[in-house]
């Protein structure tokens, strides 16, 4: 029996990705501005997050590095270099680089360790300006180096969008303040993570629905061709984001009815999380 065919990569309009980035970064900056303007801002910046030992301050420091990463890499472009990895390759590499990412976050946090709350908010806005300038002034087809391998700017901007959306949800969880994601940003990240699942577990025996943004088929086995699929998983975008990134486990999500799974092959807990 031949191996299941991997799905074709989804294409994204670079202009729409930049607009989604602008919208999501604006949401995060406004949330951090409000946090840092609160009377108890110092205590809130030192509060824990669901990311191991990271505090809110360290989470913001990580966001600063994520926003500035394009400007750091743009100066090392080489027209002779071709892209080595795809967006899916990059996402799949995140878990294996967890130690490296944590070390970088700690280094970034040192810069903000003694900063006054207003300076923390200003530093994030400065980083946001660098990302906007870099995204607007760089050819989407250009290639930049990353820790996982060289990739196009278009794909790299999608990784920045993934970082900002995932960590915006972390920020909301840590502060207890709901955060309204940019719709197009949440849509793109939902699709990126759904496509990552389809690439990780290629096949057509299970249909995963994340309305209104994505539907993918995955998991090797009998392929559904018509009518109602026998194995269906359905959830909302934020629950999917949390499942895919290890912020929520499958058992809790199904028990809370945040996920519905019908069919004997619909348990995809073995494929999750996709990144941590």
mmCIF file of C-alpha atoms in Angstrom:
data_model
loop_
_atom_site.group_PDB
_atom_site.id
_atom_site.type_symbol
_atom_site.label_atom_id
_atom_site.label_comp_id
_atom_site.label_asym_id
_atom_site.label_seq_id
_atom_site.Cartn_x
_atom_site.Cartn_y
_atom_site.Cartn_z
ATOM 1 C CA UNK A 1 0.000 0.000 0.000
ATOM 2 C CA UNK A 2 1.359 3.409 -0.943
ATOM 3 C CA UNK A 3 1.925 6.080 1.673
ATOM 4 C CA UNK A 4 -0.796 8.748 2.035
ATOM 5 C CA UNK A 5 -0.163 11.733 -0.174
ATOM 6 C CA UNK A 6 0.798 14.857 1.696
ATOM 7 C CA UNK A 7 -1.525 17.814 1.104
ATOM 8 C CA UNK A 8 -0.384 20.636 -1.144
ATOM 9 C CA UNK A 9 0.812 23.719 0.759
ATOM 10 C CA UNK A 10 -1.794 26.441 1.118
ATOM 11 C CA UNK A 11 -0.919 29.808 -0.382
ATOM 12 C CA UNK A 12 -1.244 33.082 1.511
ATOM 13 C CA UNK A 13 -1.463 36.603 0.085
ATOM 14 C CA UNK A 14 1.561 38.502 1.518
ATOM 15 C CA UNK A 15 -0.395 41.761 1.621
ATOM 16 C CA UNK A 16 -3.158 40.128 3.671
ATOM 17 C CA UNK A 17 -0.597 38.558 5.987
ATOM 18 C CA UNK A 18 0.997 41.971 6.595
ATOM 19 C CA UNK A 19 -2.435 43.474 7.299
ATOM 20 C CA UNK A 20 -3.223 40.650 9.726
ATOM 21 C CA UNK A 21 0.127 41.180 11.441
ATOM 22 C CA UNK A 22 -0.551 44.901 11.788
ATOM 23 C CA UNK A 23 -3.970 44.196 13.268
ATOM 24 C CA UNK A 24 -2.806 41.553 15.732
ATOM 25 C CA UNK A 25 0.236 43.534 16.852
ATOM 26 C CA UNK A 26 -2.012 46.529 17.468
ATOM 27 C CA UNK A 27 -4.250 44.381 19.690
ATOM 28 C CA UNK A 28 -1.281 43.128 21.714
ATOM 29 C CA UNK A 29 0.298 46.578 22.076
ATOM 30 C CA UNK A 30 -2.980 48.019 23.333
ATOM 31 C CA UNK A 31 -3.293 45.203 25.874
ATOM 32 C CA UNK A 32 0.262 45.762 27.122
ATOM 33 C CA UNK A 33 -0.269 49.540 27.232
ATOM 34 C CA UNK A 34 -3.303 49.011 29.492
ATOM 35 C CA UNK A 35 -1.423 46.514 31.645
ATOM 36 C CA UNK A 36 1.550 48.837 32.110
ATOM 37 C CA UNK A 37 -0.659 51.817 32.918
ATOM 38 C CA UNK A 38 -2.378 50.009 35.799
ATOM 39 C CA UNK A 39 -1.544 51.099 39.356
ATOM 40 C CA UNK A 40 -0.277 47.591 40.145
ATOM 41 C CA UNK A 41 1.622 47.243 36.879
ATOM 42 C CA UNK A 42 4.889 46.072 38.465
ATOM 43 C CA UNK A 43 3.167 43.232 40.308
ATOM 44 C CA UNK A 44 1.248 42.246 37.185
ATOM 45 C CA UNK A 45 4.437 42.182 35.093
ATOM 46 C CA UNK A 46 6.008 39.844 37.654
ATOM 47 C CA UNK A 47 2.986 37.525 37.713
ATOM 48 C CA UNK A 48 3.373 33.950 36.419
ATOM 49 C CA UNK A 49 2.155 32.685 33.057
ATOM 50 C CA UNK A 50 1.216 29.200 31.897
ATOM 51 C CA UNK A 51 4.627 28.983 30.160
ATOM 52 C CA UNK A 52 6.664 27.270 32.840
ATOM 53 C CA UNK A 53 8.796 29.780 34.734
ATOM 54 C CA UNK A 54 8.095 32.718 32.438
ATOM 55 C CA UNK A 55 6.589 35.814 34.020
ATOM 56 C CA UNK A 56 4.431 38.275 32.109
ATOM 57 C CA UNK A 57 7.502 40.497 31.747
ATOM 58 C CA UNK A 58 9.443 37.613 30.164
ATOM 59 C CA UNK A 59 6.531 36.863 27.862
ATOM 60 C CA UNK A 60 6.555 40.474 26.662
ATOM 61 C CA UNK A 61 10.334 40.295 26.226
ATOM 62 C CA UNK A 62 9.840 37.236 24.023
ATOM 63 C CA UNK A 63 7.284 39.146 21.972
ATOM 64 C CA UNK A 64 9.794 41.971 21.518
ATOM 65 C CA UNK A 65 12.343 39.517 20.114
ATOM 66 C CA UNK A 66 9.724 37.940 17.857
ATOM 67 C CA UNK A 67 8.728 41.328 16.455
ATOM 68 C CA UNK A 68 12.334 42.408 15.884
ATOM 69 C CA UNK A 69 13.474 39.145 14.317
ATOM 70 C CA UNK A 70 12.815 40.177 10.713
ATOM 71 C CA UNK A 71 14.914 43.331 11.060
ATOM 72 C CA UNK A 72 17.747 41.274 12.597
ATOM 73 C CA UNK A 73 17.692 38.853 9.680
ATOM 74 C CA UNK A 74 17.111 41.255 6.800
ATOM 75 C CA UNK A 75 20.709 42.439 6.862
ATOM 76 C CA UNK A 76 21.928 38.892 6.273
ATOM 77 C CA UNK A 77 19.996 38.262 3.055
ATOM 78 C CA UNK A 78 21.929 36.656 0.231
ATOM 79 C CA UNK A 79 20.434 36.633 -3.259
ATOM 80 C CA UNK A 80 22.280 33.389 -4.032
ATOM 81 C CA UNK A 81 20.583 31.466 -1.211
ATOM 82 C CA UNK A 82 17.363 29.576 -1.888
ATOM 83 C CA UNK A 83 14.697 28.641 0.605
ATOM 84 C CA UNK A 84 15.537 25.387 2.388
ATOM 85 C CA UNK A 85 12.397 24.930 4.458
ATOM 86 C CA UNK A 86 8.690 25.557 4.173
ATOM 87 C CA UNK A 87 6.327 27.088 6.672
ATOM 88 C CA UNK A 88 5.261 23.602 7.820
ATOM 89 C CA UNK A 89 8.895 22.570 8.279
ATOM 90 C CA UNK A 90 9.466 25.585 10.515
ATOM 91 C CA UNK A 91 6.398 24.908 12.645
ATOM 92 C CA UNK A 92 7.410 21.259 13.012
ATOM 93 C CA UNK A 93 10.854 22.325 14.251
ATOM 94 C CA UNK A 94 9.610 24.520 17.095
ATOM 95 C CA UNK A 95 9.325 21.773 19.723
ATOM 96 C CA UNK A 96 12.861 20.550 19.040
ATOM 97 C CA UNK A 97 14.182 24.098 19.590
ATOM 98 C CA UNK A 98 12.368 24.707 22.893
ATOM 99 C CA UNK A 99 15.596 25.055 24.876
ATOM 100 C CA UNK A 100 17.063 27.535 22.419
ATOM 101 C CA UNK A 101 13.847 29.580 22.413
ATOM 102 C CA UNK A 102 13.754 29.646 26.223
ATOM 103 C CA UNK A 103 17.370 30.819 26.384
ATOM 104 C CA UNK A 104 16.669 33.624 23.929
ATOM 105 C CA UNK A 105 13.633 34.659 25.947
ATOM 106 C CA UNK A 106 15.720 34.807 29.118
ATOM 107 C CA UNK A 107 18.289 37.003 27.365
ATOM 108 C CA UNK A 108 15.552 39.329 26.180
ATOM 109 C CA UNK A 109 13.994 39.448 29.626
ATOM 110 C CA UNK A 110 17.290 40.627 31.124
ATOM 111 C CA UNK A 111 17.001 43.772 29.022
ATOM 112 C CA UNK A 112 13.598 44.559 30.511
ATOM 113 C CA UNK A 113 14.223 43.208 34.016
ATOM 114 C CA UNK A 114 14.633 46.592 35.671
ATOM 115 C CA UNK A 115 12.541 48.624 33.239
ATOM 116 C CA UNK A 116 9.653 50.684 34.501
ATOM 117 C CA UNK A 117 6.245 49.500 33.226
ATOM 118 C CA UNK A 118 5.945 52.450 30.829
ATOM 119 C CA UNK A 119 9.331 51.569 29.343
ATOM 120 C CA UNK A 120 8.223 47.948 28.837
ATOM 121 C CA UNK A 121 5.190 49.101 26.860
ATOM 122 C CA UNK A 122 7.302 51.551 24.863
ATOM 123 C CA UNK A 123 9.831 48.830 24.040
ATOM 124 C CA UNK A 124 7.100 46.607 22.621
ATOM 125 C CA UNK A 125 5.778 49.450 20.468
ATOM 126 C CA UNK A 126 9.312 50.142 19.228
ATOM 127 C CA UNK A 127 9.642 46.499 18.196
ATOM 128 C CA UNK A 128 6.241 46.648 16.498
ATOM 129 C CA UNK A 129 7.433 49.602 14.439
ATOM 130 C CA UNK A 130 10.514 47.652 13.327
ATOM 131 C CA UNK A 131 8.376 44.736 12.188
ATOM 132 C CA UNK A 132 6.008 46.976 10.242
ATOM 133 C CA UNK A 133 8.906 48.746 8.536
ATOM 134 C CA UNK A 134 10.658 45.486 7.736
ATOM 135 C CA UNK A 135 7.537 43.803 6.390
ATOM 136 C CA UNK A 136 6.683 46.771 4.178
ATOM 137 C CA UNK A 137 10.223 47.218 2.861
ATOM 138 C CA UNK A 138 11.226 43.616 2.143
ATOM 139 C CA UNK A 139 10.398 41.526 -0.921
ATOM 140 C CA UNK A 140 8.156 38.609 0.197
ATOM 141 C CA UNK A 141 10.113 36.317 -2.142
ATOM 142 C CA UNK A 142 13.459 37.213 -0.553
ATOM 143 C CA UNK A 143 15.107 34.548 1.585
ATOM 144 C CA UNK A 144 16.199 35.046 5.190
ATOM 145 C CA UNK A 145 18.076 32.676 7.534
ATOM 146 C CA UNK A 146 16.330 31.162 10.554
ATOM 147 C CA UNK A 147 17.443 28.706 13.225
ATOM 148 C CA UNK A 148 15.590 25.961 11.337
ATOM 149 C CA UNK A 149 16.927 26.883 7.876
ATOM 150 C CA UNK A 150 16.537 29.548 5.206
ATOM 151 C CA UNK A 151 12.967 30.466 4.276
ATOM 152 C CA UNK A 152 11.126 33.107 2.283
ATOM 153 C CA UNK A 153 10.137 36.365 3.938
ATOM 154 C CA UNK A 154 6.492 35.558 3.107
ATOM 155 C CA UNK A 155 6.685 32.339 5.114
ATOM 156 C CA UNK A 156 8.727 33.948 7.878
ATOM 157 C CA UNK A 157 6.059 36.629 8.368
ATOM 158 C CA UNK A 158 3.519 33.856 8.840
ATOM 159 C CA UNK A 159 5.703 32.445 11.625
ATOM 160 C CA UNK A 160 5.672 35.892 13.259
ATOM 161 C CA UNK A 161 1.893 35.928 12.998
ATOM 162 C CA UNK A 162 1.766 32.508 14.643
ATOM 163 C CA UNK A 163 3.993 33.724 17.489
ATOM 164 C CA UNK A 164 1.936 36.855 18.096
ATOM 165 C CA UNK A 165 -1.442 35.113 18.077
ATOM 166 C CA UNK A 166 -0.320 32.220 20.312
ATOM 167 C CA UNK A 167 1.378 34.497 22.834
ATOM 168 C CA UNK A 168 -1.485 36.985 22.800
ATOM 169 C CA UNK A 169 -3.618 34.133 24.109
ATOM 170 C CA UNK A 170 -0.936 33.404 26.722
ATOM 171 C CA UNK A 171 -1.005 37.063 27.754
ATOM 172 C CA UNK A 172 -4.782 37.021 28.093
ATOM 173 C CA UNK A 173 -4.613 33.867 30.223
ATOM 174 C CA UNK A 174 -1.905 35.317 32.481
ATOM 175 C CA UNK A 175 -3.637 38.654 33.065
ATOM 176 C CA UNK A 176 -7.214 37.397 33.167
ATOM 177 C CA UNK A 177 -8.163 40.050 30.627
ATOM 178 C CA UNK A 178 -9.897 38.769 27.478
ATOM 179 C CA UNK A 179 -8.191 39.826 24.273
ATOM 180 C CA UNK A 180 -10.011 40.202 20.970
ATOM 181 C CA UNK A 181 -7.764 38.782 18.251
ATOM 182 C CA UNK A 182 -7.610 40.297 14.792
ATOM 183 C CA UNK A 183 -9.997 38.092 12.786
ATOM 184 C CA UNK A 184 -7.709 37.604 9.793
ATOM 185 C CA UNK A 185 -4.762 36.854 12.062
ATOM 186 C CA UNK A 186 -6.704 34.169 13.922
ATOM 187 C CA UNK A 187 -7.953 32.757 10.609
ATOM 188 C CA UNK A 188 -4.454 32.455 9.143
ATOM 189 C CA UNK A 189 -2.991 30.857 12.271
ATOM 190 C CA UNK A 190 -5.907 28.403 12.482
ATOM 191 C CA UNK A 191 -5.180 27.323 8.896
ATOM 192 C CA UNK A 192 -1.415 27.090 9.439
ATOM 193 C CA UNK A 193 -1.907 24.769 12.407
ATOM 194 C CA UNK A 194 -4.592 22.720 10.636
ATOM 195 C CA UNK A 195 -2.294 22.259 7.657
ATOM 196 C CA UNK A 196 0.532 21.265 10.003
ATOM 197 C CA UNK A 197 -1.674 18.491 11.379
ATOM 198 C CA UNK A 198 -2.538 17.324 7.858
ATOM 199 C CA UNK A 199 1.169 17.228 6.957
ATOM 200 C CA UNK A 200 2.133 15.450 10.199
ATOM 201 C CA UNK A 201 -0.566 12.791 9.856
ATOM 202 C CA UNK A 202 -1.319 12.583 6.118
ATOM 203 C CA UNK A 203 -4.411 10.688 5.084
ATOM 204 C CA UNK A 204 -8.141 11.048 4.658
ATOM 205 C CA UNK A 205 -9.822 8.985 7.348
ATOM 206 C CA UNK A 206 -10.537 11.878 9.743
ATOM 207 C CA UNK A 207 -12.012 15.266 8.910
ATOM 208 C CA UNK A 208 -11.052 18.096 11.259
ATOM 209 C CA UNK A 209 -13.365 21.097 11.144
ATOM 210 C CA UNK A 210 -12.508 24.444 12.719
ATOM 211 C CA UNK A 211 -15.320 26.731 11.586
ATOM 212 C CA UNK A 212 -15.374 29.234 10.114
ATOM 213 C CA UNK A 213 -11.719 29.081 9.068
ATOM 214 C CA UNK A 214 -10.484 25.600 8.188
ATOM 215 C CA UNK A 215 -11.336 22.021 7.247
ATOM 216 C CA UNK A 216 -8.614 19.415 6.679
ATOM 217 C CA UNK A 217 -8.459 15.671 6.259
ATOM 218 C CA UNK A 218 -5.776 13.671 8.015
ATOM 219 C CA UNK A 219 -4.738 10.298 9.470
ATOM 220 C CA UNK A 220 -4.013 7.293 7.296
ATOM 221 C CA UNK A 221 -6.874 4.857 6.746
ATOM 222 C CA UNK A 222 -10.073 4.518 4.723
ATOM 223 C CA UNK A 223 -10.632 7.741 2.832
ATOM 224 C CA UNK A 224 -13.941 9.555 2.958
ATOM 225 C CA UNK A 225 -15.230 10.424 -0.530
ATOM 226 C CA UNK A 226 -18.896 11.384 -0.279
ATOM 227 C CA UNK A 227 -21.691 11.968 2.198
ATOM 228 C CA UNK A 228 -21.146 12.481 5.897
ATOM 229 C CA UNK A 229 -17.605 11.552 7.017
ATOM 230 C CA UNK A 230 -17.423 8.633 9.468
ATOM 231 C CA UNK A 231 -14.771 10.300 11.635
ATOM 232 C CA UNK A 232 -15.178 13.993 12.404
ATOM 233 C CA UNK A 233 -13.479 16.312 14.869
ATOM 234 C CA UNK A 234 -14.900 19.797 15.335
ATOM 235 C CA UNK A 235 -13.866 22.679 17.541
ATOM 236 C CA UNK A 236 -13.575 26.471 17.595
ATOM 237 C CA UNK A 237 -10.436 28.400 16.568
ATOM 238 C CA UNK A 238 -9.206 29.289 20.072
ATOM 239 C CA UNK A 239 -9.669 25.758 21.390
ATOM 240 C CA UNK A 240 -7.804 24.474 18.332
ATOM 241 C CA UNK A 241 -4.996 26.967 18.952
ATOM 242 C CA UNK A 242 -4.651 25.741 22.538
ATOM 243 C CA UNK A 243 -4.785 22.061 21.603
ATOM 244 C CA UNK A 244 -2.241 22.487 18.818
ATOM 245 C CA UNK A 245 0.206 24.327 21.064
ATOM 246 C CA UNK A 246 -0.179 22.184 24.182
ATOM 247 C CA UNK A 247 -2.019 24.807 26.222
ATOM 248 C CA UNK A 248 -5.004 22.449 26.506
ATOM 249 C CA UNK A 249 -5.046 18.669 26.465
ATOM 250 C CA UNK A 250 -7.425 16.507 24.465
ATOM 251 C CA UNK A 251 -9.070 14.816 27.462
ATOM 252 C CA UNK A 252 -9.991 18.111 29.118
ATOM 253 C CA UNK A 253 -11.214 19.623 25.840
ATOM 254 C CA UNK A 254 -13.512 16.691 25.086
ATOM 255 C CA UNK A 255 -14.758 16.476 28.672
ATOM 256 C CA UNK A 256 -15.642 20.176 28.589
ATOM 257 C CA UNK A 257 -17.324 19.693 25.177
ATOM 258 C CA UNK A 258 -14.947 22.232 23.655
ATOM 259 C CA UNK A 259 -14.217 19.512 21.093
ATOM 260 C CA UNK A 260 -16.638 17.014 19.566
ATOM 261 C CA UNK A 261 -15.173 13.828 18.125
ATOM 262 C CA UNK A 262 -17.372 11.248 16.412
ATOM 263 C CA UNK A 263 -16.218 7.971 14.900
ATOM 264 C CA UNK A 264 -13.859 5.241 16.055
ATOM 265 C CA UNK A 265 -10.818 6.960 14.491
ATOM 266 C CA UNK A 266 -11.673 10.494 15.600
ATOM 267 C CA UNK A 267 -9.386 10.542 18.650
ATOM 268 C CA UNK A 268 -6.397 12.571 17.375
ATOM 269 C CA UNK A 269 -4.802 13.064 20.799
ATOM 270 C CA UNK A 270 -1.785 11.079 19.621
ATOM 271 C CA UNK A 271 -1.033 13.771 17.038
ATOM 272 C CA UNK A 272 -1.201 16.656 19.545
ATOM 273 C CA UNK A 273 0.291 19.005 20.443
ATOM 274 C CA UNK A 274 1.821 20.109 17.157
ATOM 275 C CA UNK A 275 4.205 22.507 18.904
ATOM 276 C CA UNK A 276 4.922 23.540 22.462
#
